[in-house]
Coordinates of C-alpha atoms and ligand atoms in Angstrom, one line a residue:
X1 CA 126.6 107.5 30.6
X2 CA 127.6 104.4 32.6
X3 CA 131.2 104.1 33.1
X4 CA 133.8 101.6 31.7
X5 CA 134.1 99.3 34.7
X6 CA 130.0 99.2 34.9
X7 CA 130.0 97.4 31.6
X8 CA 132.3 94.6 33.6
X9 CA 129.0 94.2 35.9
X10 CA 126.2 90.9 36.0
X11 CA 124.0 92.6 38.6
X12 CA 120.7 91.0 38.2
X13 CA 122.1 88.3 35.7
X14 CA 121.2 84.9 36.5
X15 CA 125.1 82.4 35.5
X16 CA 124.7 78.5 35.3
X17 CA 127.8 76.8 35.5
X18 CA 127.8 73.6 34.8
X19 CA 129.7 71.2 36.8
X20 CA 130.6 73.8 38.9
X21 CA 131.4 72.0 42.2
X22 CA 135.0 72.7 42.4
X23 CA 137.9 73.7 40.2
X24 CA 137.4 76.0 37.2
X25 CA 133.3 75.7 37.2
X26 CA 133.6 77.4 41.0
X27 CA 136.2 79.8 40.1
X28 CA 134.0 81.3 36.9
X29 CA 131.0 81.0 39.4
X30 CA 132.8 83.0 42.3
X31 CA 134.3 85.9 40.0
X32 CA 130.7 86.1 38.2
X33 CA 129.4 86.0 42.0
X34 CA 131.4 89.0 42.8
X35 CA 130.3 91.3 40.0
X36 CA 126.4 90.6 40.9
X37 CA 125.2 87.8 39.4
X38 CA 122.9 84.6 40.7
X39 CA 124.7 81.6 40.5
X40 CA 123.0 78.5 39.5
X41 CA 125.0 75.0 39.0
X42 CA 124.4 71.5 38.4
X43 CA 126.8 68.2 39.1
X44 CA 126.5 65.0 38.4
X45 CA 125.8 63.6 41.6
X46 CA 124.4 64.5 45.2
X47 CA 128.2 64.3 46.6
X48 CA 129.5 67.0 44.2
X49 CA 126.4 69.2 45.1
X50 CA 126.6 68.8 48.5
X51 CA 130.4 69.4 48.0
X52 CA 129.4 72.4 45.4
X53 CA 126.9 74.0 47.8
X54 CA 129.3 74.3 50.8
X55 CA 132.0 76.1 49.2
X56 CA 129.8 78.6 47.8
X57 CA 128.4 78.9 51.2
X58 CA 132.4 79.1 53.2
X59 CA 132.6 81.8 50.3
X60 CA 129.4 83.9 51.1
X61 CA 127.8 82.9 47.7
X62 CA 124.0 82.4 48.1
X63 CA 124.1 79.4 45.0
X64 CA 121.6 76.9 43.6
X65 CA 122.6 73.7 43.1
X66 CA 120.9 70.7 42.0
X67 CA 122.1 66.7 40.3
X68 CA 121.9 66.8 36.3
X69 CA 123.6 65.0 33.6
X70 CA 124.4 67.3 31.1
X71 CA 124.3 64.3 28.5
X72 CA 120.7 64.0 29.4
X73 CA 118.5 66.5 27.6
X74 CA 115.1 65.9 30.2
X75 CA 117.3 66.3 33.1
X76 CA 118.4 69.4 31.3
X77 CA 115.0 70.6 30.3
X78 CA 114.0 70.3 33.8
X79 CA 117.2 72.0 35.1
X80 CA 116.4 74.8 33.1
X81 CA 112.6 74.8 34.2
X82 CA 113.3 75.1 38.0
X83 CA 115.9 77.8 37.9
X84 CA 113.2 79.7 35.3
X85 CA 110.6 79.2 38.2
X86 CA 112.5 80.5 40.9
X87 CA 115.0 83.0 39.2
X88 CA 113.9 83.6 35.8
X89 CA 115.0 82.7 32.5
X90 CA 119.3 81.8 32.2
X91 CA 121.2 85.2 31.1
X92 CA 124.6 83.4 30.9
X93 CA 125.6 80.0 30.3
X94 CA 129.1 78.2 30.8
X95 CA 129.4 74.8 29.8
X96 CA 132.3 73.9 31.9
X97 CA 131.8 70.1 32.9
X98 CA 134.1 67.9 30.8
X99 CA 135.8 64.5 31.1
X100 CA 138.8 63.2 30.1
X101 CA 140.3 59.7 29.4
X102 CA 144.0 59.4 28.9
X103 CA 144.2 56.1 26.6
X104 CA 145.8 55.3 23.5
X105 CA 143.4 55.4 20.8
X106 CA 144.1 51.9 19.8
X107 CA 143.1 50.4 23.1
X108 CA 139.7 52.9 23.7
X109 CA 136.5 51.2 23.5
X110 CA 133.9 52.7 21.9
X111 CA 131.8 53.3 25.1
X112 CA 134.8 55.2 26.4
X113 CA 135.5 57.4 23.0
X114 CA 131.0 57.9 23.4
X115 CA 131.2 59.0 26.8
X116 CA 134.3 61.4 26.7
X117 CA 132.3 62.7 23.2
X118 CA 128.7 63.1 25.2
X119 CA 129.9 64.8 28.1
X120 CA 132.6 67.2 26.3
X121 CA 130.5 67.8 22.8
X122 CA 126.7 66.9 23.0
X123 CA 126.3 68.4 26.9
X124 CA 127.2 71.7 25.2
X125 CA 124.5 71.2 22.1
X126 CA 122.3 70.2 25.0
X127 CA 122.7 72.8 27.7
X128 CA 123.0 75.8 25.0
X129 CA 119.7 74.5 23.6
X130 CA 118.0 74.5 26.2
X131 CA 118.4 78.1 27.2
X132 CA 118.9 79.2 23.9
X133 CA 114.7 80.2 23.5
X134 CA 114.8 82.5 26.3
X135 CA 118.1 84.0 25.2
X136 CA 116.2 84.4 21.8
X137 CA 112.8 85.9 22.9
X138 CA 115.3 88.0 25.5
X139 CA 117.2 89.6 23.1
X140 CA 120.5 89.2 24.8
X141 CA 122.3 86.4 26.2
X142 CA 125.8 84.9 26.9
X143 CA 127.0 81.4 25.9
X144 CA 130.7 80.5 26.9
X145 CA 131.9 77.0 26.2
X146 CA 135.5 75.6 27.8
X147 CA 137.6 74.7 25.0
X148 CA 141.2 73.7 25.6
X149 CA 144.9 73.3 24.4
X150 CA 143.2 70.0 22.7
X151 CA 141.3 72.1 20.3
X152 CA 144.5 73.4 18.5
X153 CA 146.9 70.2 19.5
X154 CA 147.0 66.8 19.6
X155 CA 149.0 64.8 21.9
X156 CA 149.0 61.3 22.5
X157 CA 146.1 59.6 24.5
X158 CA 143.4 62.1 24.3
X159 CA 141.6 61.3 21.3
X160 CA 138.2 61.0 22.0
X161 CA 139.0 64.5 24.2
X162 CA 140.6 66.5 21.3
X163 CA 137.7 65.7 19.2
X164 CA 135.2 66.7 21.6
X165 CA 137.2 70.3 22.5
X166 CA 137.8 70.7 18.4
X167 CA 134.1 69.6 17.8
X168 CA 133.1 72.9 20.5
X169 CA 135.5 75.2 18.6
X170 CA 133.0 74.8 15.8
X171 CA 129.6 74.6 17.9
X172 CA 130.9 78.0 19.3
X173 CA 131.6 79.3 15.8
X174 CA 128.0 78.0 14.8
X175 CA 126.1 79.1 17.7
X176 CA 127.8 82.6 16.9
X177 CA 126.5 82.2 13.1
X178 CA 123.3 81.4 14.1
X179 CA 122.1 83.0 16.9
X180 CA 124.3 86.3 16.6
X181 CA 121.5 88.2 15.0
X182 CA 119.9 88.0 18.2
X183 CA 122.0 90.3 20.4
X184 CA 123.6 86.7 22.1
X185 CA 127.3 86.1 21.8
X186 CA 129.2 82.5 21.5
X187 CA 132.9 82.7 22.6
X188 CA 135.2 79.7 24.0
X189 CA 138.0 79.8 26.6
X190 CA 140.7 78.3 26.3
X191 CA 142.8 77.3 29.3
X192 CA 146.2 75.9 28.9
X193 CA 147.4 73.4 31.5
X194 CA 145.6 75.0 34.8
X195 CA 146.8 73.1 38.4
X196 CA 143.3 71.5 39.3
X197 CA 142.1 68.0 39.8
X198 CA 141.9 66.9 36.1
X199 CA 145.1 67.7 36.0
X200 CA 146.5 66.1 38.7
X201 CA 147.5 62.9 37.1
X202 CA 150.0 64.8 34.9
X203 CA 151.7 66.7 37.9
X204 CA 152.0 64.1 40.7
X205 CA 155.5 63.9 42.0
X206 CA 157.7 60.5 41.3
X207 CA 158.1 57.7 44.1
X208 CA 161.8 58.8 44.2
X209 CA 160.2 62.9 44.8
X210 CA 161.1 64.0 41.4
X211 CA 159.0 65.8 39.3
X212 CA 156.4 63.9 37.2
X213 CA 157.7 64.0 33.6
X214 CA 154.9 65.5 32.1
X215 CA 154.8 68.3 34.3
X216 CA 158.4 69.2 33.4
X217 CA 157.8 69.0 29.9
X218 CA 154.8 71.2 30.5
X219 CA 156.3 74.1 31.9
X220 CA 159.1 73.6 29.6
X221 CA 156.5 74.4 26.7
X222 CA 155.3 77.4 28.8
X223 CA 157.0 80.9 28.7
X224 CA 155.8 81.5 32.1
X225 CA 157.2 77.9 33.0
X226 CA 154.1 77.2 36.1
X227 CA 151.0 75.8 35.2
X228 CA 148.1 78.0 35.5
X229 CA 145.8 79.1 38.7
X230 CA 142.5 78.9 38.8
X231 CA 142.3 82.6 38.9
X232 CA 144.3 83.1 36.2
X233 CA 140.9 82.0 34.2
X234 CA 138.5 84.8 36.2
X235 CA 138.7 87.8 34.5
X236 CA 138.2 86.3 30.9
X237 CA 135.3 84.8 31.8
X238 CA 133.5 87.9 33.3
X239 CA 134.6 89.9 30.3
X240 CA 133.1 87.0 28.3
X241 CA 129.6 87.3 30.4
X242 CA 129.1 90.9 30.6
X243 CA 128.4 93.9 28.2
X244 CA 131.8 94.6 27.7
X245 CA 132.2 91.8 25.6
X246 CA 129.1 92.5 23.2
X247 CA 130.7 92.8 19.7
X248 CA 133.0 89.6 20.5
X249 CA 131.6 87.0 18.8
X250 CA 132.9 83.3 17.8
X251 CA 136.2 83.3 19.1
X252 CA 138.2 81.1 20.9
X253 CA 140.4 82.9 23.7
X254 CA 143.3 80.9 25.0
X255 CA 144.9 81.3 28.4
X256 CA 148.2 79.4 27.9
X257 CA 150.8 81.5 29.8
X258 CA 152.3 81.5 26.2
X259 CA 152.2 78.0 24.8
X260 CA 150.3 78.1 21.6
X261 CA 152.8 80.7 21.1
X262 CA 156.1 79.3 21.7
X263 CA 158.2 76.4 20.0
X264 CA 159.5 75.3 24.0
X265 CA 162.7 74.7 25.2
X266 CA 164.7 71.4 25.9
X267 CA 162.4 69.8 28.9
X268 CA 166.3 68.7 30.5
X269 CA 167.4 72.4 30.2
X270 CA 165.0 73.9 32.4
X271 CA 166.2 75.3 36.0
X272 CA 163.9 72.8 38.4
X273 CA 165.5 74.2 41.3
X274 CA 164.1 78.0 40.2
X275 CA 160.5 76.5 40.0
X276 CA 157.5 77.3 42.4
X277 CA 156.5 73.8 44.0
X278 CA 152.8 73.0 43.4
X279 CA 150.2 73.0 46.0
X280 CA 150.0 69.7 47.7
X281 CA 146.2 70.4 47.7
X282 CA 146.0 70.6 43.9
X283 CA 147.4 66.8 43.3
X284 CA 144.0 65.1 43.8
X285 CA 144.1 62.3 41.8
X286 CA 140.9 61.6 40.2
X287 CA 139.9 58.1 38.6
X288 CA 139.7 58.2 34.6
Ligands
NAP1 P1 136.9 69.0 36.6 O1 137.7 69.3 37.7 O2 136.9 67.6 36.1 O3 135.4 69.5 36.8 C1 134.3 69.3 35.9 C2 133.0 68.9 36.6 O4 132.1 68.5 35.7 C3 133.2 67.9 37.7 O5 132.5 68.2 38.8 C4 132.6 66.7 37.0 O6 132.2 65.6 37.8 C5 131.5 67.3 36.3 N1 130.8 66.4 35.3 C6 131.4 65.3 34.6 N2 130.5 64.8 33.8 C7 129.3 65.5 34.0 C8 128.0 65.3 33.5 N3 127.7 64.4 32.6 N4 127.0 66.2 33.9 C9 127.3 67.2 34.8 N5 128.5 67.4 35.3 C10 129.5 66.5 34.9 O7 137.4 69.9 35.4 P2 138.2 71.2 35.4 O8 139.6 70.9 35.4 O9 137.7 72.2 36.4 O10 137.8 71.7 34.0 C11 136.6 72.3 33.7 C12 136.4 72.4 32.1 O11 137.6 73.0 31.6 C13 136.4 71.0 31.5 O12 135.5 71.0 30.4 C14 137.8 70.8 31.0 O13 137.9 69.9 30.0 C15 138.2 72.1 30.6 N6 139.6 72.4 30.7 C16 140.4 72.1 31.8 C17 141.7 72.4 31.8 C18 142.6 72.2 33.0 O14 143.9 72.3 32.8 N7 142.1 71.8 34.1 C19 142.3 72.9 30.6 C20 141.5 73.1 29.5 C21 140.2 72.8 29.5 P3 133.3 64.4 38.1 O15 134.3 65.0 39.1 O16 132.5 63.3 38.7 O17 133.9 64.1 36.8
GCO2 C1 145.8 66.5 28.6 C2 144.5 67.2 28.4 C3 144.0 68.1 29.5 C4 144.5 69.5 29.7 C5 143.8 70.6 29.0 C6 144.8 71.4 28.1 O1 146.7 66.9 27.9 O2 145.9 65.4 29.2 O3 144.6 68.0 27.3 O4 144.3 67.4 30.7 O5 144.2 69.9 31.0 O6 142.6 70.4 28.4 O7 144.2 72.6 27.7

């Protein structure tokens, strides 16, 4: 009998991660990575490949990498062909990449709402479709989508976004209903407010130094009062690729430090001088 810890393993599992280049994609990639498994990603562009493929190289990873738009479904099918041909058929799938646009609703073109709605919702349908077969005639397989705070909350500007992230609460739900007979299991995480670049916008310090008022109000709403690490995010999403996981079926799993749980405090109450600074590194703005 294999012991408890051996059911945490991937050895011989082949992961894709899509846009796993840097931030949360790289960190499911190097925790799967460590317990055995062959990572495979995609990006959008050469840049983020190139960018992708040197990490995982500074961090002893042997990856594949290659350009594809998740929003298109023959760049996908063709994706999924190569790795098939060198690797074999996708065991786990994580559809990480996601966009974001922080508008007002009344002021967001339709192309905007589409493309935040393509990348977020129909990439998922796509992706999971795509390796879905295999996973079928397999017998097993893994499918973990990245949900978010926005598929419980709204908040202003992030229409288009909390539709998408609500919209893959229920394709993980449905993916569960349908394909569960087949030994493969849906599940969602959930991360809270996690310190990477998407983030970055929301945490940048003031011009007079102070702290960026969304990020106070943030860890205001937070019982652990930081915003998450990358790493916070690793260990759920082995547990949700691997055997130990095999009854778990449809759920959403948030990793909030607390704050679908809590009411929050007064954003002026809260102690600034007590709190960890952020890592200059993380504020990388990104254009929206
Ligand atoms: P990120 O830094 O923006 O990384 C996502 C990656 O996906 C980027 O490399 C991005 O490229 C890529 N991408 C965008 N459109 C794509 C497309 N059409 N095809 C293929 N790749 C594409 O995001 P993150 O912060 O690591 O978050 C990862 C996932 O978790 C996202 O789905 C996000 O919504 C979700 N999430 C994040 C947080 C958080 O606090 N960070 C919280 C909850 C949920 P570009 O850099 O060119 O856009
Ligand atoms: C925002 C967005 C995202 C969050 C995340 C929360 O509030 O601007 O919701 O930037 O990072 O998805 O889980």
């Amino acid at each position: 009998m294999s012991g408890i810890l051996d059911k945490f393993r991937l050895d011989g599992k082949v992961a894709w991660i899509t846009g796993a280049s840097y931030g949360l994609g790289l960190a499911y990639a190097t925790a799967f990575a460590e317990v055995g498994a062959r990572i495979v990603f995609n990006d959008i562009n050469e840049e983020l490949v190139e960018r992708g493929l040197s990490e995982y190289k500074k961090l002893g990873i042997e990856a594949y990498g290659a350009v594809c738009d998740v929003t298109k479904e023959e760049d996908v099918e063709k994706f999924v062909a190569d790795v098939k041909e060198k690797y074999g058929p996708i065991d786990i799938l994580v559809n990480n990449a996601g966009i974001i646009k922080r508008i007002p609703m009344t002021e967001m073109t339709l192309a905007q709402w589409n493309q935040v709605i393509d990348v977020d919702l129909t990439g998922p349908f796509i992706c999971s479709k795509a390796v879905l077969p295999d996973m079928i005639k397999k017998g097993e397989g893994k499918i973990i989508n990245a949900c978010s705070m926005m598929s419980e909350l709204g908040r202003e500007t992030v229409s288009a976004y909390a539709a998408a992230k609500g919209g893959l609460k229920m394709l993980t739900k449905n993916i569960c209903s349908e394909y569960g007979q087949y030994n493969i299991q849906c599940n969602a995480i959930g991360p809270g407010y996690i310190a990477t670049p998407q983030t970055a916008p929301l945490r940048e310090k003031q011009a007079d130094g102070s702290m960026h008022p969304f990020d106070r109000f943030i860890r205001s709403k937070t019982p652990a009062q930081r915003w998450g690490k990358t790493e916070d995010l690793m260990g759920l999403a082995v547990f949700l690729a691997s055997p130990a996981s095999d009854f778990i079926n449809g759920q959403v799993i948030y990793i909030d430090g607390g704050i679908l749980a809590y009411i929050g405090q007064d954003p002026s109450a809260l102690d600034v001088s007590k709190l960890q600074a952020e890592e200059e590194s993380d504020i990388v703005v990104k254009d929206e």
